[in-house]
Structures are given as C-alpha cells and as structure tokens.
Coordinates of N, CA and C in Angstrom, one line a residue:
M371 N 0.9 -1.2 0.3 CA -0.2 0.3 -0.1 C 1.0 1.3 -0.4
F372 N 1.8 1.2 0.6 CA 2.7 2.6 0.8 C 3.6 2.8 -0.4
N373 N 3.7 1.5 -1.3 CA 4.4 1.9 -2.6 C 3.5 2.8 -3.5
I374 N 1.8 2.4 -3.3 CA 1.3 3.0 -4.4 C 1.1 4.4 -4.1
F375 N 1.2 5.0 -2.7 CA 1.2 6.0 -2.0 C 2.3 6.8 -2.7
K376 N 3.4 6.2 -2.8 CA 4.4 6.7 -2.7 C 4.8 6.9 -4.6
L377 N 4.0 6.0 -5.5 CA 3.8 6.2 -6.6 C 3.1 7.4 -7.2
L378 N 2.3 7.6 -6.4 CA 1.3 8.7 -6.9 C 1.9 10.0 -6.5
F379 N 2.5 10.3 -5.1 CA 2.9 11.2 -4.9 C 4.2 11.6 -6.1
T380 N 5.4 10.7 -6.6 CA 6.5 10.9 -7.4 C 5.7 11.3 -8.6
A381 N 4.8 10.4 -8.8 CA 4.1 10.9 -10.1 C 3.8 12.7 -10.8
K382 N 2.8 13.0 -9.2 CA 2.3 14.2 -9.2 C 3.5 14.9 -9.2
K383 N 4.8 14.9 -8.5 CA 6.1 15.9 -8.4 C 6.8 16.0 -9.6
R384 N 6.5 14.7 -10.3 CA 7.1 14.7 -11.6 C 6.2 15.5 -13.0
D385 N 4.9 15.3 -12.8 CA 4.3 16.3 -13.8 C 4.3 17.5 -12.9
K386 N 4.5 18.3 -11.6 CA 4.7 19.1 -11.7 C 5.9 20.1 -12.3
V387 N 7.2 18.8 -12.4 CA 8.7 19.5 -12.7 C 8.4 19.6 -14.0
S388 N 7.7 18.6 -14.9 CA 7.2 18.8 -16.1 C 6.6 19.7 -16.6
D389 N 5.5 20.5 -16.0 CA 4.9 21.3 -16.5 C 5.5 23.2 -16.2
E390 N 7.0 22.6 -15.7 CA 7.4 23.9 -16.0 C 8.8 24.1 -17.1
Y391 N 8.8 23.3 -18.1 CA 9.8 23.0 -19.1 C 8.7 22.6 -20.2
V392 N 9.1 23.2 -21.6 CA 9.1 22.6 -22.6 C 9.9 22.0 -23.4
K393 N 9.6 20.7 -23.8 CA 10.9 19.7 -24.7 C 10.5 20.3 -26.3
V394 N 11.6 20.7 -26.2 CA 12.0 21.1 -27.5 C 12.7 20.1 -28.7
P395 N 11.8 19.4 -29.6 CA 12.4 18.5 -30.6 C 13.4 19.1 -31.0
A396 N 14.8 18.3 -31.9 CA 15.8 18.4 -32.3 C 15.6 19.3 -33.8
N397 N 14.5 19.0 -34.2 CA 14.1 19.9 -35.7 C 14.0 21.4 -35.4
E398 N 13.5 21.7 -33.9 CA 13.4 23.0 -33.9 C 14.4 24.0 -32.9
I399 N 15.8 23.0 -32.9 CA 16.5 23.5 -32.3 C 17.6 24.4 -33.3
N400 N 17.2 25.9 -33.3 CA 17.8 26.6 -34.1 C 18.3 27.9 -33.8
E401 N 18.6 28.5 -34.4 CA 19.0 30.4 -34.3 C 18.1 31.2 -33.8
D402 N 16.5 30.4 -33.6 CA 15.6 31.6 -33.3 C 15.5 31.4 -31.6
L403 N 15.5 29.9 -31.9 CA 15.6 29.1 -30.4 C 16.6 30.0 -29.6
K404 N 17.5 30.0 -30.2 CA 19.0 30.5 -29.8 C 18.5 32.0 -28.9
S405 N 18.1 32.8 -29.8 CA 17.9 34.0 -29.1 C 16.6 33.6 -28.0
H406 N 16.0 33.0 -27.6 CA 14.8 32.8 -26.8 C 15.9 32.2 -25.6
V407 N 16.7 31.7 -25.2 CA 17.4 30.8 -24.6 C 18.6 31.7 -23.8
I408 N 19.0 32.6 -25.0 CA 20.0 34.0 -24.5 C 19.3 34.9 -23.7
A409 N 18.0 35.3 -24.1 CA 16.8 36.1 -23.7 C 16.4 35.9 -22.3
L410 N 16.2 34.4 -21.9 CA 16.0 33.7 -20.7 C 17.2 34.0 -19.3
E411 N 17.9 33.7 -20.3 CA 19.5 33.3 -19.6 C 19.9 35.3 -19.1
K412 N 19.7 36.0 -20.1 CA 20.0 37.3 -19.5 C 18.4 37.6 -18.1
L413 N 17.3 37.5 -18.7 CA 16.2 37.7 -17.4 C 16.7 37.1 -16.6
G414 N 17.3 35.2 -16.3 CA 17.8 34.9 -14.9 C 18.6 35.8 -14.3
E415 N 19.7 36.3 -15.5 CA 21.5 37.4 -14.9 C 20.2 38.5 -13.9
K416 N 19.5 39.2 -14.4 CA 19.1 40.1 -14.1 C 18.1 40.0 -12.9
Y417 N 17.5 38.8 -12.5 CA 16.5 38.8 -11.2 C 17.6 37.9 -10.3
S418 N 18.4 37.3 -10.6 CA 19.2 37.0 -9.6 C 20.5 38.1 -8.9
E419 N 20.6 39.0 -9.4 CA 20.9 40.5 -8.9 C 20.0 40.9 -8.4
V420 N 19.3 41.1 -8.6 CA 18.6 42.1 -7.6 C 17.9 41.3 -6.8
I421 N 17.8 40.1 -6.9 CA 17.5 39.3 -5.8 C 17.9 38.8 -4.7
Q422 N 19.1 38.5 -5.1 CA 20.6 38.7 -4.4 C 20.8 40.0 -3.4
K423 N 20.8 41.1 -3.9 CA 20.6 42.1 -3.3 C 19.7 42.3 -1.8
E424 N 18.2 41.9 -2.6 CA 17.2 42.0 -1.7 C 17.4 41.0 -0.8
Y425 N 18.0 39.6 -0.7 CA 18.1 38.3 0.2 C 19.4 38.6 1.0
T426 N 20.1 39.4 0.3 CA 21.7 39.0 1.4 C 21.6 39.1 2.7
S427 N 20.6 40.4 3.3 CA 20.8 40.9 4.6 C 19.7 39.6 5.4
K428 N 18.8 38.9 4.9 CA 18.1 37.9 5.3 C 18.7 36.4 5.1
F429 N 19.9 36.7 4.6 CA 20.7 35.5 4.8 C 21.7 35.7 6.3
E430 N 21.7 36.9 6.1 CA 23.0 37.0 7.1 C 22.4 37.0 8.5
C431 N 20.8 37.6 8.4 CA 20.3 37.4 9.9 C 20.2 36.0 10.5
N432 N 20.2 35.0 9.6 CA 20.3 33.9 9.5 C 21.6 33.0 9.7
G433 N 22.4 33.4 9.6 CA 23.7 33.2 9.7 C 24.2 32.6 8.3
K434 N 23.8 32.8 7.6 CA 24.2 32.5 6.3 C 24.9 33.2 5.5
K435 N 26.2 33.5 5.4 CA 26.8 34.4 4.7 C 27.4 34.4 3.6
N436 N 27.3 35.5 2.7 CA 27.9 35.5 1.4 C 26.6 34.3 0.3
L437 N 25.7 34.9 0.5 CA 24.7 34.5 -0.7 C 25.0 35.1 -1.9
K438 N 25.0 33.9 -2.7 CA 25.1 33.9 -4.3 C 24.0 33.4 -5.1
I439 N 23.6 34.2 -6.4 CA 23.0 33.6 -7.0 C 22.9 34.3 -8.2
W440 N 23.2 32.9 -9.4 CA 24.0 33.7 -10.7 C 23.7 32.3 -11.7
I441 N 23.8 32.6 -13.0 CA 24.1 31.6 -14.2 C 24.9 31.1 -14.1
C442 N 24.9 29.5 -14.2 CA 25.5 29.0 -13.9 C 25.8 28.4 -15.0
R443 N 26.5 27.9 -16.2 CA 26.8 27.5 -17.8 C 27.5 26.4 -17.6
D444 N 27.2 25.2 -18.3 CA 27.9 23.6 -18.4 C 28.1 23.3 -19.9
I445 N 29.2 22.3 -20.3 CA 28.7 21.5 -21.4 C 29.2 20.2 -20.5
D446 N 28.5 19.8 -20.8 CA 28.8 18.1 -20.4 C 29.4 18.0 -18.4
G447 N 28.5 18.9 -17.9 CA 29.2 18.7 -16.4 C 30.6 19.7 -16.3
D448 N 31.4 20.3 -17.3 CA 32.1 21.3 -17.4 C 32.0 22.8 -17.0
Q449 N 32.4 23.3 -16.4 CA 32.3 24.4 -16.2 C 33.2 25.3 -16.6
L450 N 33.3 25.6 -18.1 CA 34.4 26.3 -18.4 C 34.2 28.1 -18.3
P451 N 35.2 29.1 -18.2 CA 35.1 30.2 -17.8 C 35.1 30.8 -19.4
E452 N 34.9 30.5 -20.4 CA 34.9 31.2 -21.6 C 33.2 30.9 -22.1
L453 N 32.5 29.7 -21.7 CA 31.2 29.4 -21.5 C 30.3 30.4 -21.6
T454 N 29.4 31.0 -22.9 CA 28.4 32.3 -22.6 C 27.3 31.7 -23.0
S455 N 26.5 32.4 -22.9 CA 25.0 32.0 -23.7 C 25.3 31.8 -25.5
N456 N 26.0 32.2 -25.9 CA 26.2 32.2 -27.6 C 26.5 30.7 -27.5
H457 N 26.8 29.6 -26.8 CA 27.0 28.6 -26.9 C 25.9 27.5 -26.6
C458 N 24.9 28.0 -26.6 CA 23.5 27.4 -25.9 C 23.2 26.0 -26.9
L459 N 23.5 26.6 -28.2 CA 22.8 25.1 -29.1 C 24.0 24.0 -29.2
E460 N 25.3 24.1 -28.5 CA 26.5 22.8 -28.4 C 25.2 21.8 -27.4
V461 N 25.9 20.6 -28.0 CA 25.1 19.7 -27.5 C 25.8 19.6 -25.5
E462 N 24.8 19.1 -25.4 CA 25.2 18.9 -23.3 C 25.5 20.1 -23.1
Y463 N 24.8 21.2 -23.6 CA 24.9 22.7 -23.0 C 23.5 22.9 -21.7
R464 N 24.2 23.1 -20.9 CA 23.1 23.3 -19.8 C 23.4 24.7 -19.0
S465 N 22.4 25.5 -18.7 CA 22.4 26.6 -18.0 C 21.3 26.4 -16.7
Q466 N 21.7 27.8 -15.8 CA 20.7 27.4 -14.6 C 20.7 28.1 -13.9
V467 N 20.3 28.9 -12.8 CA 20.2 29.6 -12.2 C 20.9 28.8 -10.4
A468 N 21.6 29.4 -10.1 CA 22.2 28.8 -8.8 C 22.2 29.7 -7.9
I469 N 21.7 28.8 -6.7 CA 21.8 29.4 -5.5 C 23.1 28.7 -4.4
N470 N 23.9 29.7 -3.5 CA 25.0 29.1 -2.6 C 25.3 30.0 -1.7
F471 N 25.9 29.6 -0.8 CA 26.3 30.4 0.2 C 27.3 30.1 1.7
E472 N 28.0 31.0 2.0 CA 29.2 30.2 2.5 C 28.6 29.3 3.6
G473 N 29.5 28.3 3.4 CA 29.2 27.3 4.9 C 28.6 26.2 4.5
F474 N 27.8 26.2 3.1 CA 26.9 25.3 2.8 C 27.8 23.8 2.3
T475 N 29.2 24.2 1.6 CA 29.6 23.4 0.8 C 31.0 23.2 0.3
D476 N 31.7 22.6 1.0 CA 33.5 23.2 0.2 C 33.6 22.5 -1.2
E477 N 32.9 22.3 -1.9 CA 33.0 21.7 -3.4 C 32.7 23.2 -4.2
E478 N 33.6 23.7 -4.9 CA 33.2 24.8 -5.8 C 32.3 24.6 -6.6
D479 N 32.1 23.7 -7.0 CA 30.6 23.4 -8.0 C 29.5 22.7 -7.8
A480 N 29.6 22.6 -6.4 CA 28.2 22.3 -5.9 C 27.4 23.7 -5.2
Y481 N 25.8 23.3 -5.5 CA 25.0 24.4 -5.0 C 23.9 24.1 -3.9
V482 N 23.2 24.7 -3.5 CA 22.4 24.4 -2.3 C 21.0 24.0 -3.5
Y483 N 20.7 24.8 -4.3 CA 19.7 24.8 -5.0 C 20.0 25.3 -6.2
Y484 N 19.4 24.6 -7.5 CA 19.3 25.2 -8.7 C 17.9 25.4 -9.5
I485 N 17.9 26.3 -10.3 CA 16.7 26.3 -11.6 C 17.4 26.3 -12.8
Q486 N 16.8 25.2 -13.0 CA 17.6 24.4 -15.0 C 16.7 25.8 -16.2
L487 N 17.7 26.2 -16.5 CA 16.9 27.1 -17.7 C 17.2 26.5 -19.0
W488 N 17.8 26.2 -19.5 CA 17.9 25.2 -20.5 C 19.0 24.2 -21.0
Y489 N 18.2 22.9 -21.2 CA 19.3 21.6 -21.6 C 19.7 21.4 -22.8
Y490 N 20.3 21.2 -23.5 CA 20.3 20.4 -24.8 C 21.0 19.1 -24.5
F491 N 20.3 18.3 -24.8 CA 21.0 16.0 -24.9 C 20.6 16.1 -26.2
R492 N 21.9 15.2 -26.5 CA 21.5 14.2 -28.0 C 22.3 13.0 -27.6
G493 N 21.2 12.0 -27.8 CA 21.9 11.0 -27.8 C 21.4 10.5 -29.2
G494 N 23.1 9.6 -29.5 CA 22.8 8.9 -30.9 C 21.9 10.1 -31.5
R495 N 21.3 9.7 -32.7 CA 21.5 11.0 -34.1 C 20.5 12.1 -33.5
K496 N 19.6 11.7 -32.6 CA 18.1 12.7 -32.3 C 18.6 13.8 -30.8
G497 N 18.3 14.8 -30.9 CA 18.3 15.7 -29.8 C 17.1 16.3 -29.0
I498 N 17.0 16.2 -27.8 CA 15.7 17.2 -27.5 C 16.2 18.3 -26.2
G499 N 15.7 19.2 -26.5 CA 16.1 20.3 -25.3 C 14.9 20.9 -24.5
T500 N 15.9 21.0 -23.4 CA 14.5 21.2 -22.9 C 14.5 23.1 -22.1
L501 N 13.3 23.7 -22.0 CA 13.2 25.4 -21.8 C 12.3 25.5 -20.7
Y502 N 12.7 26.2 -19.5 CA 12.2 26.5 -18.8 C 11.0 27.2 -19.4
D503 N 9.6 27.6 -19.1 CA 8.6 27.7 -19.6 C 8.0 29.1 -19.1
L504 N 8.7 30.2 -19.2 CA 7.9 31.6 -18.8 C 6.7 31.7 -19.2
S505 N 6.1 31.0 -20.0 CA 4.5 31.5 -20.6 C 4.1 30.7 -18.8
K506 N 4.2 29.8 -18.1 CA 3.7 29.1 -17.2 C 3.9 29.2 -15.9
C507 N 5.0 29.9 -15.8 CA 6.3 29.9 -14.4 C 6.9 31.4 -14.6
D508 N 6.5 31.9 -13.3 CA 7.5 33.0 -13.1 C 8.6 32.7 -12.5
L509 N 9.4 33.1 -13.4 CA 10.9 32.6 -12.9 C 11.5 33.4 -11.6
E510 N 11.2 34.7 -11.1 CA 11.7 35.6 -10.1 C 10.8 35.1 -8.4
A511 N 9.5 34.7 -9.0 CA 8.8 34.0 -7.7 C 9.5 32.5 -7.6
H512 N 9.8 32.1 -8.2 CA 10.5 30.7 -8.8 C 11.8 31.0 -7.2
I513 N 12.7 32.0 -8.1 CA 13.7 31.9 -7.4 C 13.8 32.5 -5.7
K514 N 12.8 33.4 -5.7 CA 12.7 34.3 -4.0 C 11.8 32.6 -3.5
N515 N 11.2 32.0 -3.7 CA 10.1 30.8 -3.4 C 11.2 30.0 -2.9
Q516 N 12.2 29.5 -3.5 CA 13.2 28.5 -3.0 C 14.1 29.2 -2.3
L517 N 14.5 30.6 -2.2 CA 15.0 31.1 -1.2 C 14.5 31.1 0.5
E518 N 13.0 31.3 0.1 CA 12.4 31.2 1.6 C 12.6 29.7 1.8
V519 N 12.6 28.7 1.3 CA 12.5 27.1 1.3 C 14.0 27.2 2.1
I520 N 15.0 27.6 1.8 CA 16.2 27.8 2.0 C 16.6 28.4 3.9
L521 N 15.8 29.1 3.7 CA 15.8 30.3 4.5 C 15.3 29.1 6.5
R522 N 14.5 28.6 5.8 CA 13.4 27.8 7.0 C 14.2 26.3 7.2
E523 N 14.9 25.9 6.0 CA 15.0 24.7 6.1 C 16.7 24.1 6.5
V524 N 17.7 25.1 5.5 CA 18.7 24.9 5.9 C 20.0 25.4 7.0

C-alpha cells in the first residue's frame, strides 16, 4: 500500500516539474530558439542580481553569509570560464540559476539549489532540449520561493 502512495506522490511531483519546461525536439533547435535561450538567461541574470541584493541581509540574519545567485553554464558538467549563452546550441549545454552561500559546501561546483533554464541533450542521432517555460512559470517568484525554503530548512 505504501508503494502505491509513493508512486502517486512521485508521479504528481514529476508532472509538476515537467509543467515547468517545454520539450524542444531536435528539428526546432535553431537560431530562433537560441535567441529565446539568450533572452531567458539574461532575464535570469537580472533577477539573480536584484534578488541577491534583496535577500543578502535576510540570509546574514540567519547566519548564512555570502549569498550568491548566478547563472551557471556547463557543457557535459564542465564549467568553462569562456562559456556564454552563445554556446547554448552545443550538445550537452546546460544553463541554470544557481544559489549558494558560505558554509554549505566545500565543493566549488556544488550549490544549495538550482533552477534549470535550458538543457540540450543529444543521444544517438536525435536531440532534445528542455527550456524553462516562462508562459507558465514566474522565474522571479520561483527563485524567491526557493530562497524562502532555504531560509526555513537549511
């Protein structure tokens, strides 16, 4: 009986997560999409900067120093310094809003939480991308909500 409830819960959770993203088939991954990804990342950068300023003192009051919110980009897990949103159509490219603060981890590439913005995966001959859906989701509210969860729990 427990397993049935577990399956129902995880199915609902998966549906919620999939509602936040648009699946982009390989034949639609083009320069037009690239402009959307670049715009989404710029919006994420803007929100990250503003929200970090807004929440820094709240985090410090809770003993969490050096709040950092930024756009993190990688290709196949490698965070290269020269990587920009112009590389978003490269295979295994991923961008996300990352959140961290001092004391959470000693690992340089780990963060408390992240919100994936764009990921392009190609297995075999076909590829697929997943893009954060701004038509259904409010990225600014999503970031703030996660910060409130972190303040309560971590």
